[in-house]
GROMACS .gro file of N, CA and C in nm:
model
  324
    1UNK      N    1   0.222   1.171  -1.555
    1UNK     CA    2   0.265   1.044  -1.499
    1UNK      C    3   0.192   0.932  -1.573
    2UNK      N    4   0.265   0.849  -1.639
    2UNK     CA    5   0.205   0.737  -1.711
    2UNK      C    6   0.216   0.613  -1.622
    3UNK      N    7   0.102   0.551  -1.599
    3UNK     CA    8   0.103   0.432  -1.514
    3UNK      C    9   0.077   0.310  -1.602
    4UNK      N   10   0.173   0.218  -1.599
    4UNK     CA   11   0.154   0.093  -1.670
    4UNK      C   12   0.086  -0.004  -1.574
    5UNK      N   13  -0.008  -0.078  -1.625
    5UNK     CA   14  -0.085  -0.170  -1.542
    5UNK      C   15  -0.003  -0.294  -1.507
    6UNK      N   16  -0.025  -0.344  -1.388
    6UNK     CA   17   0.039  -0.467  -1.345
    6UNK      C   18  -0.067  -0.556  -1.283
    7UNK      N   19  -0.034  -0.684  -1.267
    7UNK     CA   20  -0.128  -0.774  -1.197
    7UNK      C   21  -0.143  -0.733  -1.050
    8UNK      N   22  -0.252  -0.777  -0.988
    8UNK     CA   23  -0.278  -0.751  -0.847
    8UNK      C   24  -0.230  -0.875  -0.772
    9UNK      N   25  -0.124  -0.862  -0.692
    9UNK     CA   26  -0.061  -0.979  -0.631
    9UNK      C   27  -0.051  -0.969  -0.479
   10UNK      N   28  -0.033  -1.085  -0.413
   10UNK     CA   29  -0.011  -1.089  -0.268
   10UNK      C   30   0.120  -1.020  -0.237
   11UNK      N   31   0.125  -0.953  -0.124
   11UNK     CA   32   0.244  -0.878  -0.086
   11UNK      C   33   0.251  -0.873   0.066
   12UNK      N   34   0.372  -0.882   0.121
   12UNK     CA   35   0.387  -0.885   0.267
   12UNK      C   36   0.479  -0.775   0.318
   13UNK      N   37   0.496  -0.669   0.240
   13UNK     CA   38   0.581  -0.558   0.284
   13UNK      C   39   0.518  -0.489   0.404
   14UNK      N   40   0.603  -0.430   0.488
   14UNK     CA   41   0.555  -0.356   0.605
   14UNK      C   42   0.579  -0.208   0.582
   15UNK      N   43   0.516  -0.126   0.664
   15UNK     CA   44   0.536   0.017   0.649
   15UNK      C   45   0.459   0.096   0.752
   16UNK      N   46   0.441   0.223   0.721
   16UNK     CA   47   0.374   0.317   0.811
   16UNK      C   48   0.269   0.394   0.734
   17UNK      N   49   0.153   0.409   0.796
   17UNK     CA   50   0.044   0.486   0.740
   17UNK      C   51   0.030   0.614   0.822
   18UNK      N   52   0.029   0.728   0.754
   18UNK     CA   53   0.017   0.858   0.819
   18UNK      C   54  -0.119   0.917   0.790
   19UNK      N   55  -0.199   0.939   0.896
   19UNK     CA   56  -0.333   0.995   0.880
   19UNK      C   57  -0.327   1.147   0.885
   20UNK      N   58  -0.433   1.212   0.835
   20UNK     CA   59  -0.435   1.359   0.833
   20UNK      C   60  -0.447   1.419   0.973
   21UNK      N   61  -0.490   1.340   1.073
   21UNK     CA   62  -0.500   1.393   1.210
   21UNK      C   63  -0.367   1.383   1.285
   22UNK      N   64  -0.260   1.342   1.214
   22UNK     CA   65  -0.129   1.333   1.276
   22UNK      C   66  -0.094   1.196   1.331
   23UNK      N   67  -0.190   1.107   1.334
   23UNK     CA   68  -0.166   0.972   1.386
   23UNK      C   69  -0.088   0.889   1.284
   24UNK      N   70   0.005   0.807   1.335
   24UNK     CA   71   0.077   0.713   1.249
   24UNK      C   72   0.051   0.572   1.302
   25UNK      N   73   0.052   0.475   1.212
   25UNK     CA   74   0.037   0.337   1.256
   25UNK      C   75   0.114   0.243   1.164
   26UNK      N   76   0.164   0.137   1.225
   26UNK     CA   77   0.234   0.034   1.149
   26UNK      C   78   0.132  -0.049   1.074
   27UNK      N   79   0.163  -0.079   0.949
   27UNK     CA   80   0.073  -0.159   0.865
   27UNK      C   81   0.154  -0.267   0.796
   28UNK      N   82   0.085  -0.362   0.738
   28UNK     CA   83   0.149  -0.451   0.641
   28UNK      C   84   0.058  -0.464   0.520
   29UNK      N   85   0.122  -0.477   0.408
   29UNK     CA   86   0.054  -0.489   0.280
   29UNK      C   87   0.000  -0.630   0.265
   30UNK      N   88  -0.119  -0.645   0.204
   30UNK     CA   89  -0.171  -0.778   0.173
   30UNK      C   90  -0.174  -0.802   0.022
   31UNK      N   91  -0.204  -0.696  -0.056
   31UNK     CA   92  -0.208  -0.704  -0.202
   31UNK      C   93  -0.159  -0.572  -0.260
   32UNK      N   94  -0.099  -0.579  -0.381
   32UNK     CA   95  -0.047  -0.458  -0.442
   32UNK      C   96  -0.051  -0.469  -0.596
   33UNK      N   97  -0.070  -0.355  -0.661
   33UNK     CA   98  -0.053  -0.343  -0.806
   33UNK      C   99  -0.001  -0.201  -0.831
   34UNK      N  100   0.013  -0.165  -0.957
   34UNK     CA  101   0.060  -0.030  -0.987
   34UNK      C  102  -0.052   0.074  -0.975
   35UNK      N  103  -0.174   0.031  -0.943
   35UNK     CA  104  -0.286   0.125  -0.924
   35UNK      C  105  -0.337   0.130  -0.780
   36UNK      N  106  -0.330   0.014  -0.710
   36UNK     CA  107  -0.393   0.004  -0.579
   36UNK      C  108  -0.307  -0.076  -0.484
   37UNK      N  109  -0.337  -0.057  -0.355
   37UNK     CA  110  -0.272  -0.136  -0.251
   37UNK      C  111  -0.376  -0.165  -0.143
   38UNK      N  112  -0.364  -0.283  -0.083
   38UNK     CA  113  -0.448  -0.319   0.031
   38UNK      C  114  -0.356  -0.343   0.150
   39UNK      N  115  -0.392  -0.285   0.263
   39UNK     CA  116  -0.311  -0.301   0.383
   39UNK      C  117  -0.399  -0.344   0.500
   40UNK      N  118  -0.334  -0.401   0.602
   40UNK     CA  119  -0.402  -0.434   0.727
   40UNK      C  120  -0.342  -0.344   0.834
   41UNK      N  121  -0.428  -0.276   0.909
   41UNK     CA  122  -0.385  -0.178   1.008
   41UNK      C  123  -0.458  -0.203   1.141
   42UNK      N  124  -0.397  -0.161   1.252
   42UNK     CA  125  -0.461  -0.182   1.383
   42UNK      C  126  -0.582  -0.092   1.405
   43UNK      N  127  -0.587   0.022   1.337
   43UNK     CA  128  -0.698   0.116   1.353
   43UNK      C  129  -0.745   0.163   1.216
   44UNK      N  130  -0.862   0.228   1.215
   44UNK     CA  131  -0.919   0.276   1.090
   44UNK      C  132  -0.863   0.411   1.047
   45UNK      N  133  -0.921   0.465   0.940
   45UNK     CA  134  -0.871   0.589   0.877
   45UNK      C  135  -0.912   0.716   0.952
   46UNK      N  136  -1.007   0.706   1.045
   46UNK     CA  137  -1.047   0.818   1.130
   46UNK      C  138  -1.077   0.944   1.050
   47UNK      N  139  -1.147   0.928   0.939
   47UNK     CA  140  -1.192   1.043   0.861
   47UNK      C  141  -1.091   1.099   0.762
   48UNK      N  142  -0.973   1.040   0.752
   48UNK     CA  143  -0.871   1.090   0.658
   48UNK      C  144  -0.920   1.074   0.514
   49UNK      N  145  -0.916   1.183   0.438
   49UNK     CA  146  -0.956   1.180   0.298
   49UNK      C  147  -0.837   1.145   0.208
   50UNK      N  148  -0.716   1.163   0.261
   50UNK     CA  149  -0.595   1.125   0.191
   50UNK      C  150  -0.495   1.082   0.297
   51UNK      N  151  -0.414   0.982   0.267
   51UNK     CA  152  -0.315   0.934   0.362
   51UNK      C  153  -0.181   0.923   0.292
   52UNK      N  154  -0.075   0.928   0.373
   52UNK     CA  155   0.060   0.906   0.321
   52UNK      C  156   0.100   0.766   0.365
   53UNK      N  157   0.161   0.692   0.272
   53UNK     CA  158   0.203   0.556   0.299
   53UNK      C  159   0.352   0.545   0.269
   54UNK      N  160   0.427   0.492   0.364
   54UNK     CA  161   0.568   0.460   0.341
   54UNK      C  162   0.582   0.310   0.357
   55UNK      N  163   0.630   0.245   0.252
   55UNK     CA  164   0.646   0.100   0.252
   55UNK      C  165   0.792   0.061   0.242
   56UNK      N  166   0.831  -0.037   0.322
   56UNK     CA  167   0.965  -0.095   0.309
   56UNK      C  168   0.953  -0.210   0.210
   57UNK      N  169   0.992  -0.185   0.088
   57UNK     CA  170   0.974  -0.282  -0.020
   57UNK      C  171   1.103  -0.357  -0.047
   58UNK      N  172   1.089  -0.484  -0.079
   58UNK     CA  173   1.207  -0.565  -0.114
   58UNK      C  174   1.169  -0.657  -0.229
   59UNK      N  175   1.258  -0.666  -0.326
   59UNK     CA  176   1.235  -0.755  -0.440
   59UNK      C  177   1.370  -0.796  -0.497
   60UNK      N  178   1.394  -0.928  -0.497
   60UNK     CA  179   1.518  -0.985  -0.549
   60UNK      C  180   1.642  -0.914  -0.494
   61UNK      N  181   1.643  -0.894  -0.362
   61UNK     CA  182   1.758  -0.833  -0.297
   61UNK      C  183   1.764  -0.682  -0.303
   62UNK      N  184   1.678  -0.621  -0.384
   62UNK     CA  185   1.674  -0.474  -0.391
   62UNK      C  186   1.576  -0.424  -0.286
   63UNK      N  187   1.619  -0.322  -0.212
   63UNK     CA  188   1.535  -0.265  -0.107
   63UNK      C  189   1.502  -0.121  -0.145
   64UNK      N  190   1.377  -0.082  -0.125
   64UNK     CA  191   1.335   0.054  -0.155
   64UNK      C  192   1.236   0.099  -0.049
   65UNK      N  193   1.233   0.229  -0.023
   65UNK     CA  194   1.127   0.287   0.060
   65UNK      C  195   1.033   0.360  -0.035
   66UNK      N  196   0.915   0.305  -0.051
   66UNK     CA  197   0.816   0.366  -0.140
   66UNK      C  198   0.735   0.468  -0.060
   67UNK      N  199   0.723   0.588  -0.114
   67UNK     CA  200   0.645   0.693  -0.048
   67UNK      C  201   0.533   0.734  -0.143
   68UNK      N  202   0.409   0.716  -0.095
   68UNK     CA  203   0.292   0.735  -0.181
   68UNK      C  204   0.184   0.813  -0.107
   69UNK      N  205   0.121   0.907  -0.178
   69UNK     CA  206  -0.002   0.968  -0.126
   69UNK      C  207  -0.116   0.886  -0.183
   70UNK      N  208  -0.210   0.848  -0.097
   70UNK     CA  209  -0.318   0.758  -0.138
   70UNK      C  210  -0.455   0.814  -0.104
   71UNK      N  211  -0.551   0.775  -0.188
   71UNK     CA  212  -0.693   0.805  -0.164
   71UNK      C  213  -0.759   0.678  -0.112
   72UNK      N  214  -0.815   0.682   0.009
   72UNK     CA  215  -0.882   0.564   0.064
   72UNK      C  216  -1.004   0.525  -0.020
   73UNK      N  217  -1.019   0.394  -0.042
   73UNK     CA  218  -1.135   0.340  -0.115
   73UNK      C  219  -1.227   0.260  -0.024
   74UNK      N  220  -1.168   0.197   0.079
   74UNK     CA  221  -1.244   0.107   0.164
   74UNK      C  222  -1.173   0.092   0.297
   75UNK      N  223  -1.249   0.087   0.407
   75UNK     CA  224  -1.194   0.061   0.540
   75UNK      C  225  -1.294  -0.030   0.611
   76UNK      N  226  -1.255  -0.157   0.629
   76UNK     CA  227  -1.344  -0.257   0.687
   76UNK      C  228  -1.276  -0.320   0.808
   77UNK      N  229  -1.351  -0.333   0.916
   77UNK     CA  230  -1.301  -0.403   1.035
   77UNK      C  231  -1.316  -0.551   1.007
   78UNK      N  232  -1.204  -0.628   1.010
   78UNK     CA  233  -1.211  -0.768   0.968
   78UNK      C  234  -1.212  -0.866   1.086
   79UNK      N  235  -1.215  -0.994   1.053
   79UNK     CA  236  -1.228  -1.100   1.154
   79UNK      C  237  -1.104  -1.115   1.241
   80UNK      N  238  -0.992  -1.050   1.203
   80UNK     CA  239  -0.869  -1.056   1.283
   80UNK      C  240  -0.858  -0.936   1.377
   81UNK      N  241  -0.969  -0.863   1.395
   81UNK     CA  242  -0.971  -0.741   1.476
   81UNK      C  243  -0.874  -0.637   1.423
   82UNK      N  244  -0.857  -0.633   1.291
   82UNK     CA  245  -0.773  -0.534   1.224
   82UNK      C  246  -0.859  -0.461   1.122
   83UNK      N  247  -0.808  -0.350   1.075
   83UNK     CA  248  -0.876  -0.279   0.967
   83UNK      C  249  -0.811  -0.316   0.835
   84UNK      N  250  -0.894  -0.360   0.743
   84UNK     CA  251  -0.851  -0.391   0.608
   84UNK      C  252  -0.879  -0.264   0.528
   85UNK      N  253  -0.774  -0.203   0.474
   85UNK     CA  254  -0.788  -0.073   0.407
   85UNK      C  255  -0.739  -0.084   0.263
   86UNK      N  256  -0.825  -0.044   0.171
   86UNK     CA  257  -0.792  -0.046   0.028
   86UNK      C  258  -0.768   0.099  -0.015
   87UNK      N  259  -0.654   0.122  -0.080
   87UNK     CA  260  -0.614   0.257  -0.119
   87UNK      C  261  -0.579   0.261  -0.268
   88UNK      N  262  -0.613   0.373  -0.333
   88UNK     CA  263  -0.564   0.394  -0.469
   88UNK      C  264  -0.458   0.504  -0.462
   89UNK      N  265  -0.362   0.499  -0.553
   89UNK     CA  266  -0.252   0.595  -0.550
   89UNK      C  267  -0.299   0.730  -0.602
   90UNK      N  268  -0.265   0.834  -0.530
   90UNK     CA  269  -0.292   0.971  -0.570
   90UNK      C  270  -0.166   1.031  -0.634
   91UNK      N  271  -0.054   1.016  -0.565
   91UNK     CA  272   0.075   1.063  -0.614
   91UNK      C  273   0.180   0.957  -0.585
   92UNK      N  274   0.249   0.913  -0.691
   92UNK     CA  275   0.353   0.812  -0.675
   92UNK      C  276   0.458   0.838  -0.783
   93UNK      N  277   0.584   0.819  -0.747
   93UNK     CA  278   0.692   0.845  -0.843
   93UNK      C  279   0.700   0.733  -0.947
   94UNK      N  280   0.752   0.765  -1.064
   94UNK     CA  281   0.771   0.663  -1.169
   94UNK      C  282   0.863   0.553  -1.120
   95UNK      N  283   0.965   0.591  -1.042
   95UNK     CA  284   1.061   0.494  -0.989
   95UNK      C  285   0.988   0.392  -0.899
   96UNK      N  286   0.898   0.441  -0.813
   96UNK     CA  287   0.823   0.352  -0.724
   96UNK      C  288   0.725   0.265  -0.803
   97UNK      N  289   0.660   0.321  -0.905
   97UNK     CA  290   0.571   0.243  -0.991
   97UNK      C  291   0.648   0.131  -1.058
   98UNK      N  292   0.767   0.162  -1.109
   98UNK     CA  293   0.848   0.060  -1.176
   98UNK      C  294   0.889  -0.052  -1.080
   99UNK      N  295   0.923  -0.015  -0.955
   99UNK     CA  296   0.959  -0.116  -0.854
   99UNK      C  297   0.840  -0.209  -0.829
  100UNK      N  298   0.721  -0.151  -0.812
  100UNK     CA  299   0.600  -0.231  -0.788
  100UNK      C  300   0.571  -0.319  -0.909
  101UNK      N  301   0.586  -0.264  -1.029
  101UNK     CA  302   0.558  -0.340  -1.151
  101UNK      C  303   0.651  -0.461  -1.162
  102UNK      N  304   0.780  -0.441  -1.135
  102UNK     CA  305   0.875  -0.554  -1.139
  102UNK      C  306   0.834  -0.662  -1.040
  103UNK      N  307   0.798  -0.620  -0.918
  103UNK     CA  308   0.757  -0.714  -0.814
  103UNK      C  309   0.629  -0.788  -0.857
  104UNK      N  310   0.527  -0.713  -0.899
  104UNK     CA  311   0.398  -0.773  -0.935
  104UNK      C  312   0.411  -0.868  -1.054
  105UNK      N  313   0.487  -0.826  -1.155
  105UNK     CA  314   0.506  -0.913  -1.273
  105UNK      C  315   0.576  -1.043  -1.234
  106UNK      N  316   0.672  -1.033  -1.143
  106UNK     CA  317   0.748  -1.152  -1.100
  106UNK      C  318   0.663  -1.248  -1.016
  107UNK      N  319   0.560  -1.196  -0.951
  107UNK     CA  320   0.479  -1.278  -0.860
  107UNK      C  321   0.342  -1.315  -0.915
  108UNK      N  322   0.316  -1.282  -1.040
  108UNK     CA  323   0.184  -1.314  -1.096
  108UNK      C  324   0.184  -1.450  -1.165
   0.00000   0.00000   0.00000
């Protein structure tokens, strides 16, 4: 899998985070690139070493559901009483990387 680098940009896509303990929670993206994503969630990672992320992505009228396995990098309780979670991609399809790259390049 060859990953082309993109800028790290603001993003407001919504989605679902699946933890290894079976818990799911609604999240929204705050920043995204072709390597990393930052999301805001109502609860923390609860010990998950890897999480599944499904994002409802939209860019210039194109809609995609991005499905990514992620490695958590950071989980911080923020001033909005939410968890700010930074994730790096573990497994992501080339198609999803290309969608993110188009979005990030257009918004940088």
